[in-house]
XYZ file of N, CA, C and O in Angstrom:
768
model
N 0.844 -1.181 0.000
C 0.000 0.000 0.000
C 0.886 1.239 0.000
O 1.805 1.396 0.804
N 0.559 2.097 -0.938
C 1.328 3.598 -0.804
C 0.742 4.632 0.209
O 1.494 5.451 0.738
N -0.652 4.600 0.493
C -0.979 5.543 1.363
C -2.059 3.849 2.296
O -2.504 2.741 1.998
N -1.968 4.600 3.232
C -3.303 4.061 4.023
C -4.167 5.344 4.930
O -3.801 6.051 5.869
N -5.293 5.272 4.267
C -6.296 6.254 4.990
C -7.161 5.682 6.354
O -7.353 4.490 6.594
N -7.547 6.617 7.031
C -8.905 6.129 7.812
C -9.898 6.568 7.751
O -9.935 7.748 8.101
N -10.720 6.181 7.473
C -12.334 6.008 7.216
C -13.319 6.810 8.538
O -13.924 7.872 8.684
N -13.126 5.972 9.075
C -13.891 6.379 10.463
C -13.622 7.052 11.165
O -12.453 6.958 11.539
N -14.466 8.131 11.792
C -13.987 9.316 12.679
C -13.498 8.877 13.950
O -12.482 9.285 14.513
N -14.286 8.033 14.348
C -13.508 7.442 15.678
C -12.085 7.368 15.730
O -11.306 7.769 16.595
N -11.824 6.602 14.312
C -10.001 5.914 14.493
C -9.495 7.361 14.476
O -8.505 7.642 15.152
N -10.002 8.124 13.878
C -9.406 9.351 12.983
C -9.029 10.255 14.663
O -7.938 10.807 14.800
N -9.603 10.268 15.281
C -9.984 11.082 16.895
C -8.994 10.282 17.588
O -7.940 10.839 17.893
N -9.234 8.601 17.997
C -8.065 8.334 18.193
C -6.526 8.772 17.693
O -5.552 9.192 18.318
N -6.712 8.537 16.559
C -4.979 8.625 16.209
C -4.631 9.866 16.393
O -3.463 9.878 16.782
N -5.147 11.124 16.292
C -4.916 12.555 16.487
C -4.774 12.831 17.716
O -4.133 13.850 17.974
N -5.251 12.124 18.691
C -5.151 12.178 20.507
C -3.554 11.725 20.810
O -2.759 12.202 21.620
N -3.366 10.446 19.697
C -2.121 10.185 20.076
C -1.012 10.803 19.735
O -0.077 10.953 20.522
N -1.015 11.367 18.097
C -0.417 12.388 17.447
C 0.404 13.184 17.997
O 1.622 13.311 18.131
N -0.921 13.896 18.402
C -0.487 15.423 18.997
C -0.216 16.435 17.865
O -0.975 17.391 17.702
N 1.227 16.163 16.815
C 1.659 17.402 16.393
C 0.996 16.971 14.971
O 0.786 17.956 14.264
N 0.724 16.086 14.552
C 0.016 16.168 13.166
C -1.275 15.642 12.953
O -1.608 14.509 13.301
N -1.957 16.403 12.422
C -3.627 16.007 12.743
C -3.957 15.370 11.623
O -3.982 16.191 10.706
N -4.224 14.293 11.258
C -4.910 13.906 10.304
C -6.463 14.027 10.154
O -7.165 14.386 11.099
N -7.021 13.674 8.784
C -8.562 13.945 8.424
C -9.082 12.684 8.028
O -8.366 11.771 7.617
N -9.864 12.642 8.102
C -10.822 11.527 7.576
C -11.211 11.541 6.320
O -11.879 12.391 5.731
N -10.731 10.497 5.918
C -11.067 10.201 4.003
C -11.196 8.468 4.005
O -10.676 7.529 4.608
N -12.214 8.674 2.949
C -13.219 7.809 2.559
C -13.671 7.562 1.283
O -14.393 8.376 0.708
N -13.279 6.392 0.714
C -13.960 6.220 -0.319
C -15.342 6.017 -0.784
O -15.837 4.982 -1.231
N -15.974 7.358 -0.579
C -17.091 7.505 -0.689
C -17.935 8.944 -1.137
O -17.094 9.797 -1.419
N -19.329 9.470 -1.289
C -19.586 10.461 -2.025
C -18.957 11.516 -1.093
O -18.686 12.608 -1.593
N -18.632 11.247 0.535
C -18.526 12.694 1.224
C -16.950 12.883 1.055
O -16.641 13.918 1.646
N -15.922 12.324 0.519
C -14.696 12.280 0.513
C -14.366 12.108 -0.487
O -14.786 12.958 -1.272
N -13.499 11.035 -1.095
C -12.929 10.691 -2.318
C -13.085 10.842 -3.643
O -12.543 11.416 -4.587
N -14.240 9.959 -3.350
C -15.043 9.147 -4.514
C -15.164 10.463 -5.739
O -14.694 10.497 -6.876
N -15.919 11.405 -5.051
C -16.390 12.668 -6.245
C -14.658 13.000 -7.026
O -14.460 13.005 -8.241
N -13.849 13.189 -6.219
C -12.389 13.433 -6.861
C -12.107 12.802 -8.513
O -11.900 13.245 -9.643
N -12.271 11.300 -7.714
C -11.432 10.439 -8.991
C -12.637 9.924 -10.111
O -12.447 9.113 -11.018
N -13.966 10.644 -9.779
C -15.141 10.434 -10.822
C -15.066 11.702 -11.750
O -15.311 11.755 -12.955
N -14.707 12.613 -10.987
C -13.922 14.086 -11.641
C -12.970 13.421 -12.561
O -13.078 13.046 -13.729
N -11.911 13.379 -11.611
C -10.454 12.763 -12.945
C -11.332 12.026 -13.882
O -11.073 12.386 -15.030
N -12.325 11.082 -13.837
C -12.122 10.345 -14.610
C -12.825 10.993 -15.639
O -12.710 10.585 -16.795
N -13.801 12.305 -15.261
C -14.638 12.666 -16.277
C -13.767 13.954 -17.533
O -13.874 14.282 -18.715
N -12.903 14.323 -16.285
C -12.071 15.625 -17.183
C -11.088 15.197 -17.772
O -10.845 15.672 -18.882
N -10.138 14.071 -17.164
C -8.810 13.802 -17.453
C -9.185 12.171 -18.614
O -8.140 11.640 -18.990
N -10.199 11.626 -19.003
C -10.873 10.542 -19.396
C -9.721 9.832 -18.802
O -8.660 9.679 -19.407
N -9.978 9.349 -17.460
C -9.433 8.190 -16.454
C -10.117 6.953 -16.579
O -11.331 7.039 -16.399
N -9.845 6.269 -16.737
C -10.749 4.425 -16.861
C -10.663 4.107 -15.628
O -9.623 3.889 -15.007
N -12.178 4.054 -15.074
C -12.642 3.150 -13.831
C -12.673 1.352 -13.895
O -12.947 0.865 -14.992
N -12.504 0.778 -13.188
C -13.195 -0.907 -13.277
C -13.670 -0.957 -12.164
O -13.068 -0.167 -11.437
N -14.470 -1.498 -11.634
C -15.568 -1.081 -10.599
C -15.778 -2.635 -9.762
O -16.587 -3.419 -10.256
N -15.047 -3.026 -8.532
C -15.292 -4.863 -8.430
C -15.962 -5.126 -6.657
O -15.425 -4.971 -5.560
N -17.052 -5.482 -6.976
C -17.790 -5.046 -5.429
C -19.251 -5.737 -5.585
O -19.757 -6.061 -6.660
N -19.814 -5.893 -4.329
C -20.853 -5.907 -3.857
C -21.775 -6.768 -4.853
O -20.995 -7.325 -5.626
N -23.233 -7.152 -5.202
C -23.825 -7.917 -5.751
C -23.820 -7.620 -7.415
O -23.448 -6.486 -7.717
N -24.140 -8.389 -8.366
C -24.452 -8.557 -9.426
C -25.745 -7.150 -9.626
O -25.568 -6.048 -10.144
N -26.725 -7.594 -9.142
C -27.733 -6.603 -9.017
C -27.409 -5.083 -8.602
O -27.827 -4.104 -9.220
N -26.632 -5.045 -7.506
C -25.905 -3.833 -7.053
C -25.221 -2.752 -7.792
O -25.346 -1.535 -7.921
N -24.316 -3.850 -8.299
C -22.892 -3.879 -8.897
C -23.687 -2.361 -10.341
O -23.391 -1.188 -10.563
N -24.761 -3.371 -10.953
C -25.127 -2.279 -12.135
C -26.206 -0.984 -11.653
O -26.342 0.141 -12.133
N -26.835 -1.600 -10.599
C -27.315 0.432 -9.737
C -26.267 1.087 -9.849
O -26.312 2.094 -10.556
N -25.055 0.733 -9.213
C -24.293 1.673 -8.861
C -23.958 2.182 -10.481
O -24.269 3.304 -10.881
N -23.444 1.415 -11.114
C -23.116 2.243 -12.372
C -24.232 2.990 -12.862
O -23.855 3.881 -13.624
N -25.004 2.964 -12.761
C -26.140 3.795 -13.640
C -26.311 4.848 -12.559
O -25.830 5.943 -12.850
N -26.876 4.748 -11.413
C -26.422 5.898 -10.482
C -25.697 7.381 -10.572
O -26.041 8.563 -10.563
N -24.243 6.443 -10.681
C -22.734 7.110 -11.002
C -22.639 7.751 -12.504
O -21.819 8.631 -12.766
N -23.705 7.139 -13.617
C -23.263 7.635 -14.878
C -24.300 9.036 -15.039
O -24.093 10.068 -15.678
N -25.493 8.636 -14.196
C -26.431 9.393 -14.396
C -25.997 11.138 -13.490
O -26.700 12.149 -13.522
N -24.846 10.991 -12.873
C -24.241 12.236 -12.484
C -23.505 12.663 -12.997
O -23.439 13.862 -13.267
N -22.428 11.505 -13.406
C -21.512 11.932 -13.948
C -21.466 11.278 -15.769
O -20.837 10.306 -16.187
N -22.178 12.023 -16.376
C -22.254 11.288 -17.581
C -20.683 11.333 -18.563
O -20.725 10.916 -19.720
N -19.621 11.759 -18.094
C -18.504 11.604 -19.107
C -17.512 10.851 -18.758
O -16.382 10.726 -19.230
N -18.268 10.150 -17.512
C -17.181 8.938 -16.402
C -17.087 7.594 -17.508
O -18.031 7.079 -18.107
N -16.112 7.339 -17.545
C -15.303 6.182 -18.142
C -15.179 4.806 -17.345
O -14.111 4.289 -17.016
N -16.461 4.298 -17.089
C -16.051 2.535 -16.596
C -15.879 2.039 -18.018
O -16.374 2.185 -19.136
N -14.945 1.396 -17.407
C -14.590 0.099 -18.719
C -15.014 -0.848 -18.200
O -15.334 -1.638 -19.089
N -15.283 -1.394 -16.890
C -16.062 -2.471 -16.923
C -16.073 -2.414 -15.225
O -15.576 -1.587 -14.460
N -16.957 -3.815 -14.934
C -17.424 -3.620 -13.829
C -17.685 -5.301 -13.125
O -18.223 -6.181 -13.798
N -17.385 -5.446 -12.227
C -17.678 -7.147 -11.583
C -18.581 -7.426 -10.345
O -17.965 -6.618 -9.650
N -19.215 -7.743 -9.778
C -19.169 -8.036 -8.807
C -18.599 -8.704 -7.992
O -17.638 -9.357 -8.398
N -18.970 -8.787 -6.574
C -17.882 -9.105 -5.885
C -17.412 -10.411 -5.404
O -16.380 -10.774 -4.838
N -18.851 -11.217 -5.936
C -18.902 -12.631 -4.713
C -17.905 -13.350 -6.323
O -18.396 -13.552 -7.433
N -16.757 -13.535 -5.982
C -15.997 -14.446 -6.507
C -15.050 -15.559 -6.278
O -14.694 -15.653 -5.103
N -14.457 -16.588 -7.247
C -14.349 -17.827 -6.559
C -12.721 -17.214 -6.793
O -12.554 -16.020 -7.044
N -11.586 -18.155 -6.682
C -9.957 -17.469 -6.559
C -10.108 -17.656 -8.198
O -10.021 -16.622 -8.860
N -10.345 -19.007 -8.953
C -10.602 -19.215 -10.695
C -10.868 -17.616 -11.191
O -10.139 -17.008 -11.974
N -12.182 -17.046 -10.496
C -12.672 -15.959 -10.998
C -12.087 -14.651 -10.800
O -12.384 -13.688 -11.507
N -11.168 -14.603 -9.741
C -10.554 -13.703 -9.287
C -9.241 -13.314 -10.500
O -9.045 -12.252 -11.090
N -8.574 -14.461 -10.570
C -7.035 -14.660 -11.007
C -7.908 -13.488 -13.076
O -7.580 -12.464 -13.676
N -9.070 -14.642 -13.275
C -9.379 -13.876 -14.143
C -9.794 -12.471 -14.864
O -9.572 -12.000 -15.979
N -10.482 -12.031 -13.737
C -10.409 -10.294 -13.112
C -9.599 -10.173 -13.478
O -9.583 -9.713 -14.620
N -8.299 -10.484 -12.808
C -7.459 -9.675 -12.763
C -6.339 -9.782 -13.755
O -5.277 -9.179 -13.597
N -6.633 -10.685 -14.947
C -6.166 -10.319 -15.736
C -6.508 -9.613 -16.806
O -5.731 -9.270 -17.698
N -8.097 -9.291 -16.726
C -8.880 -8.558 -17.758
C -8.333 -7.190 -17.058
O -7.758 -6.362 -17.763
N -8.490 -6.997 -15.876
C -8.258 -5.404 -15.461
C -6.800 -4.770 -16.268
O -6.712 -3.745 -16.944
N -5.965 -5.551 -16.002
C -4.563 -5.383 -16.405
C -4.258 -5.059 -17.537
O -3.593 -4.111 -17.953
N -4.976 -6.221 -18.249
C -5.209 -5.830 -20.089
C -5.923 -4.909 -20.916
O -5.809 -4.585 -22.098
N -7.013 -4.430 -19.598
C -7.862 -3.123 -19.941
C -7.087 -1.917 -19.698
O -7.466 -0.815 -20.093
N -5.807 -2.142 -18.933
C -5.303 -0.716 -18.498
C -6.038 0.248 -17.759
O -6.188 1.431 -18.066
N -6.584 -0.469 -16.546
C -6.991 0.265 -16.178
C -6.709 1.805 -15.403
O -6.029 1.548 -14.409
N -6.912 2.975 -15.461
C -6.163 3.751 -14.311
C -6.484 4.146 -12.876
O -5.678 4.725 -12.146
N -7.980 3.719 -12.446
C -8.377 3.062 -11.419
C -9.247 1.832 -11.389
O -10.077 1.592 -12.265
N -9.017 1.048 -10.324
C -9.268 -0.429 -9.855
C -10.179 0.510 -8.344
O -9.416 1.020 -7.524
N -11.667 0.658 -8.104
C -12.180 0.859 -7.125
C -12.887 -0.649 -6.305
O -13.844 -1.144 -6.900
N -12.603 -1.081 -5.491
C -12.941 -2.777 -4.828
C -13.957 -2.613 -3.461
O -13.565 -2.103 -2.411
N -15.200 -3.090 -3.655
C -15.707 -3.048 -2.349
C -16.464 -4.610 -2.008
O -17.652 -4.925 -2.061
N -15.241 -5.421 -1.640
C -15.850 -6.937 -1.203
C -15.412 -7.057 0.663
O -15.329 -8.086 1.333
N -15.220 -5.771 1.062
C -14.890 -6.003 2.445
C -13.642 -6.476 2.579
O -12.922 -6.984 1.719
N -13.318 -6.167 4.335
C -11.939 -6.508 4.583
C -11.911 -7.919 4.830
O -12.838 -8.526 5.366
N -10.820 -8.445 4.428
C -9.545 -8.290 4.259
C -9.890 -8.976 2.813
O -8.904 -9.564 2.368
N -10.961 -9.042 2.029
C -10.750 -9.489 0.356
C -10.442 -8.095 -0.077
O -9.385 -8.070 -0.709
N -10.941 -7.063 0.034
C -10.681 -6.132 -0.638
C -9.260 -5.905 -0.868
O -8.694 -5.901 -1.961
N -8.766 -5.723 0.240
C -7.242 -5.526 0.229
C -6.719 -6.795 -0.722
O -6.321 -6.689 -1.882
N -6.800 -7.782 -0.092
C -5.973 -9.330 -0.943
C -6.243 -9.024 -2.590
O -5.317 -9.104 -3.398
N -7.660 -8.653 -2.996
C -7.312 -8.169 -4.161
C -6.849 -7.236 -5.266
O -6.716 -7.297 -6.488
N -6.670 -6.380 -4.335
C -5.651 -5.228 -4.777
C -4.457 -5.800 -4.743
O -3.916 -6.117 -5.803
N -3.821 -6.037 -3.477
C -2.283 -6.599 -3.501
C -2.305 -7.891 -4.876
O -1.752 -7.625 -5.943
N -2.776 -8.804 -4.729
C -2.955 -9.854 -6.037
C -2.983 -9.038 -7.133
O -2.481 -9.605 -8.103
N -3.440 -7.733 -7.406
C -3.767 -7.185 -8.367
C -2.432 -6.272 -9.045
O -2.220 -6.228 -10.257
N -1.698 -5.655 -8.143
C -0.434 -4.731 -8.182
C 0.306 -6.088 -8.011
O 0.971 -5.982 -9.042
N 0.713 -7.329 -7.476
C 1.742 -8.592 -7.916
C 1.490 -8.785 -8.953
O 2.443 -9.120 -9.657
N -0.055 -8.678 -9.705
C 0.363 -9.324 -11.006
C 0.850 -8.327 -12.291
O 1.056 -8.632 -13.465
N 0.943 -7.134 -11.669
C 1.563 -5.893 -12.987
C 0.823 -5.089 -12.563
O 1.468 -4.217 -11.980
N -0.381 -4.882 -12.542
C -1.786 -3.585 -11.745
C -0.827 -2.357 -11.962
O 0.143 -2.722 -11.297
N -0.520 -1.216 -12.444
C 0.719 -0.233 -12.588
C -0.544 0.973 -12.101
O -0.095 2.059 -11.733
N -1.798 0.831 -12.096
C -2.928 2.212 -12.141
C -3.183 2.213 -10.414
O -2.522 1.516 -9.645
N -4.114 3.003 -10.058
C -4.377 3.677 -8.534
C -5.212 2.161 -8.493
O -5.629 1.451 -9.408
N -5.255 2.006 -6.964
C -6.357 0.994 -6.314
C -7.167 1.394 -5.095
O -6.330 1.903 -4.349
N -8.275 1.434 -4.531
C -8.711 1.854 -3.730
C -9.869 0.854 -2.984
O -10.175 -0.243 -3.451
N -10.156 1.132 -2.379
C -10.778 0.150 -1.127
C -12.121 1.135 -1.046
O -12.059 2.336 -1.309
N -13.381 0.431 -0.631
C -14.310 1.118 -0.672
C -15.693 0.599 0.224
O -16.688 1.274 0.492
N -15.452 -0.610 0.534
C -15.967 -1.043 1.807
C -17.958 -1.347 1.227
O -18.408 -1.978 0.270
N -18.469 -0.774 2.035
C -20.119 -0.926 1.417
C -20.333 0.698 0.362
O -21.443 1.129 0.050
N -19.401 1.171 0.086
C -20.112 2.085 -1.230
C -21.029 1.779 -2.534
O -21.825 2.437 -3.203
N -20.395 0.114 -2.570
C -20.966 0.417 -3.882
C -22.428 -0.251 -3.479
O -23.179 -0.191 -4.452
N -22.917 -0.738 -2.571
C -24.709 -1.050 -2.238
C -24.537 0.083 -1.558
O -25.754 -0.080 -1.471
N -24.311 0.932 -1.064
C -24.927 2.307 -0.257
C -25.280 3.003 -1.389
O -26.364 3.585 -1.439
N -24.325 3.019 -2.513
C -25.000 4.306 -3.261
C -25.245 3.345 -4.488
O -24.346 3.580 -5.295
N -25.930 2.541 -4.881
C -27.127 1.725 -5.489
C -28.305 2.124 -4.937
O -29.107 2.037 -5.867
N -29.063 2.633 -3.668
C -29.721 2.948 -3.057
C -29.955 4.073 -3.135
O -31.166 4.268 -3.026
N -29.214 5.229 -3.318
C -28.982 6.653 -3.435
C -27.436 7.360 -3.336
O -26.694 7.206 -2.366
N -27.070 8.256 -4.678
C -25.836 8.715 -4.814
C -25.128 9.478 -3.236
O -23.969 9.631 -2.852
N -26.590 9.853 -2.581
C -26.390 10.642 -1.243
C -27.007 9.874 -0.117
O -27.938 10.255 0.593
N -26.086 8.256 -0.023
C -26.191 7.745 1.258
C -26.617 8.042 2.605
O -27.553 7.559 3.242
N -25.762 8.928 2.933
C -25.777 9.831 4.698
C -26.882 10.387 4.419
O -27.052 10.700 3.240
N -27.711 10.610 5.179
C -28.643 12.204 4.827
C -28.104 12.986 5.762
O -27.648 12.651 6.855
N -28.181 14.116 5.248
C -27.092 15.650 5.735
C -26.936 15.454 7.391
O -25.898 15.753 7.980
N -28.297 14.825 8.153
C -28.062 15.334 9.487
C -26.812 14.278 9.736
O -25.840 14.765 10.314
N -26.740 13.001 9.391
C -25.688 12.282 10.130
C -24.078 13.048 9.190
O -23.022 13.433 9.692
N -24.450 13.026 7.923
C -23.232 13.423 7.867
C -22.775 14.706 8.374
O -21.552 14.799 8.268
N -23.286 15.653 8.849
C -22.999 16.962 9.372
C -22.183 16.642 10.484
O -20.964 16.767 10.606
N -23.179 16.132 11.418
C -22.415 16.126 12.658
C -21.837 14.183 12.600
O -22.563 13.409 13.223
N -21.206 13.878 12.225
C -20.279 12.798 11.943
C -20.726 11.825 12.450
O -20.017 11.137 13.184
N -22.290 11.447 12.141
C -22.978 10.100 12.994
C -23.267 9.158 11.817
O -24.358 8.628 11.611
N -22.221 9.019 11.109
C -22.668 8.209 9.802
C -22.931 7.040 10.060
O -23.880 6.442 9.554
N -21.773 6.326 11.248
C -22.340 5.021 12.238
C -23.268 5.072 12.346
O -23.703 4.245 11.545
N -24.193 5.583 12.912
C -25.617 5.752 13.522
C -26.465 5.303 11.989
O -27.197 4.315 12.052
N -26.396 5.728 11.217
C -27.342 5.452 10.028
C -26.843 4.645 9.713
O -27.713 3.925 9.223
N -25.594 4.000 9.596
C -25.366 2.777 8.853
C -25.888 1.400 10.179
O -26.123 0.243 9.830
N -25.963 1.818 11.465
C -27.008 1.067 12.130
C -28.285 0.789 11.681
O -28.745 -0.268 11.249
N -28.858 1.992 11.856
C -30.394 1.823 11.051
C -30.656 1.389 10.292
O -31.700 0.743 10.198
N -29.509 1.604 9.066
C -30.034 1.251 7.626
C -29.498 -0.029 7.564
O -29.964 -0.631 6.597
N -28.599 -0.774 8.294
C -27.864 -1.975 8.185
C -27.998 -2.603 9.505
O -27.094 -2.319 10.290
N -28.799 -3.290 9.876
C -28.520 -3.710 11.498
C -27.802 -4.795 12.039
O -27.590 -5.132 13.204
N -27.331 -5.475 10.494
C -26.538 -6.629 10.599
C -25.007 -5.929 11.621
O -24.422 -6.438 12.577
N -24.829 -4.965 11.094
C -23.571 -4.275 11.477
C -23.275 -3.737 13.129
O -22.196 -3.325 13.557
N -24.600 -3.878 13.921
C -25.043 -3.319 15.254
C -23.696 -4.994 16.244
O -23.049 -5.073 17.288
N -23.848 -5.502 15.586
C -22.414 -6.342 16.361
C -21.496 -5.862 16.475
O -20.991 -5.836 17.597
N -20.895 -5.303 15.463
C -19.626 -4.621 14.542
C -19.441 -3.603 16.005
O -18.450 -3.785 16.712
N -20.344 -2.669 16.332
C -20.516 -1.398 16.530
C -20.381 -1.714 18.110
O -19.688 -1.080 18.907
N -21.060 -2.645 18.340
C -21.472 -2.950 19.959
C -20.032 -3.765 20.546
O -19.560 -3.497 21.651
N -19.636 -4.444 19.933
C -18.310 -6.115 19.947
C -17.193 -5.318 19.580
O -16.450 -4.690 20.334
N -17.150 -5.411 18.321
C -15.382 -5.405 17.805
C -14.849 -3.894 18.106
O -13.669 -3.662 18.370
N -16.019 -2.739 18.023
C -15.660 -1.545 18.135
C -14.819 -1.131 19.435
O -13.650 -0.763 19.553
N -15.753 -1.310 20.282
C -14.981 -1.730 21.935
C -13.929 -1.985 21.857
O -12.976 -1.259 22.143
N -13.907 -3.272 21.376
C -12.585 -4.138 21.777
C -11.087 -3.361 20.736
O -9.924 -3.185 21.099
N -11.577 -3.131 19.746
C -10.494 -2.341 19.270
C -10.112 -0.938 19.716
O -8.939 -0.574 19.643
N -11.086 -0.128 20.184
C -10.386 0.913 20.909
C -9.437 0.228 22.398
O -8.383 0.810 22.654
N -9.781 -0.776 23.163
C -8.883 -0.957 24.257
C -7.658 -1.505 23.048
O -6.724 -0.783 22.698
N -7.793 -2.320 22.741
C -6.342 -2.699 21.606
C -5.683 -1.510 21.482
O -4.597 -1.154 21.939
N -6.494 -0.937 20.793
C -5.440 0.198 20.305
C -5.026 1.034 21.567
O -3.972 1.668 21.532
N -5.878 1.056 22.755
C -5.147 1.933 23.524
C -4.079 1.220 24.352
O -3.047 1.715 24.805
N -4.542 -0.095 24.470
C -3.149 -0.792 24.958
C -1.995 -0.691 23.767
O -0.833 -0.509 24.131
N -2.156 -0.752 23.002
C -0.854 -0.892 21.699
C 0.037 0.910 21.951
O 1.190 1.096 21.562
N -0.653 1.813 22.523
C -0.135 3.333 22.126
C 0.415 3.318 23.935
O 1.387 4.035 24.169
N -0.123 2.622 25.001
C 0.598 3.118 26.056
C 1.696 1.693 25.750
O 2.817 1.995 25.339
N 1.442 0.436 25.910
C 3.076 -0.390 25.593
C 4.037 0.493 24.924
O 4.965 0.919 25.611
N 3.949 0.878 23.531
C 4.962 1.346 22.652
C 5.151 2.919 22.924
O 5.711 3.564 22.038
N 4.730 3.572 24.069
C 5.041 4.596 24.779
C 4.424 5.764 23.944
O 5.057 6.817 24.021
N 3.207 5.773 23.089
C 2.976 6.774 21.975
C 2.305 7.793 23.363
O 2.996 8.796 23.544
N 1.356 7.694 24.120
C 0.713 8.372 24.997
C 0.688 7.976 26.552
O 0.789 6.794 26.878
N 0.574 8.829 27.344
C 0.926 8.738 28.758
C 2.287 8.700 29.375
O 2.408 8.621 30.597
C-alpha cells in the first residue's frame, strides 16, 4: 500500500489524541470524501474506472447511479464481488489488459485488500482503492448519509439503522479495538 487512509472518525480522533503534532482527516472512499475526486479525474482527465464489489444486481445500480451524475465517467467495466480465486485470477487479468487507471474494490476486509495486492503482484501499474459498502450504499442513493448524520459525523448511527446486521460490529469489535489500540499506544510509549 502507498498511502493508508482512515475512514472512520472514531479511528481518525483516536490517532490525532495520540499524534499530537500532526492532525490527520478523515477520508473515505465515498460520495462525502474521495469518490467525487477520482469520478472528476475520470470525467475531465478521461481516467478508466473498473468497478469490483458488492452484488451482481448492485454492482449495475451503482453504475447507472454514477453515470447518471456523472455522464462523461469512463467505466470500462465492472464485476461483482462474490468471486471464486478461478474468478478472481481472471479479473485480474482482464483489469490489467484493460489498463486500467483506477481499480475501485468493495468486497470487504480483508478481500478487498488481498485483491488489490494480487492485483499490483500481477503488474496492476494504475491507482487501487478500497471502498468497503459504497458500492450497495450508493445503489440505493448517490447521497447515502442524509445531511443530518453526515454533518455532525454520525454516519455510524445510520449505517445502524439502515444496516442492522452491522449493530455487532458497533457494539463487539468496536470496543474491543479501541482498548487494543489503547493498549498498543501506552506499551509502545505513543501516549501517557
Amino acid at each position: 500500500a502507498d498511502y493508508i487512509e482512515f475512514d472512520g472518525q472514531l479511528l481518525v480522533w483516536l490517532v490525532n489524541l495520540v499524534l499530537f503534532k500532526k492532525k490527520i482527516k478523515r477520508r473515505s472512499f465515498d460520495m462525502t470524501s474521495v469518490a467525487p475526486i477520482i469520478f472528476k479525474d475520470s470525467c475531465e482527465d478521461e481516467k478508466s474506472i473498473f468497478m469490483v464489489g458488492s452484488t451482481q444486481e448492485n454492482i449495475e445500480k451503482f453504475v447507472i447511479t454514477i453515470k447518471n451524475m456523472y455522464s462523461n465517467i469512463n467505466f470500462i467495466g465492472y464485476s461483482n464481488g462474490y468471486l471464486n480465486e478461478c474468478a478472481k485470477q481472471e479479473l485480474t487479468q482482464k483489469i490489467i489488459g484493460l489498463k486500467a487507471d483506477y481499480v475501485v474494490v468493495g468486497m470487504g476486509t480483508p478481500l478487498q485488500e488481498e485483491f488489490l495486492f494480487n492485483l499490483k503482484s500481477s503488474g496492476f501499474d494504475g491507482q487501487g482503492y478500497t471502498c468497503g459498502g459504497f458500492i450497495h450504499q450508493t445503489a440505493k442513493d448517490i447521497n447515502y448519509y442524509p445531511k443530518f448524520y453526515n454533518k455532525y459525523n454520525l454516519r455510524w448511527l445510520y449505517r445502524i439503522l439502515d444496516e442492522p446486521k452491522l449493530l455487532k460490529r458497533y457494539l463487539l469489535y468496536y470496543p474491543l479495538s479501541i482498548c487494543l489500540f489503547t493498549f498498543d499506544a501506552i506499551r509502545y510509549k505513543l501516549i501517557f
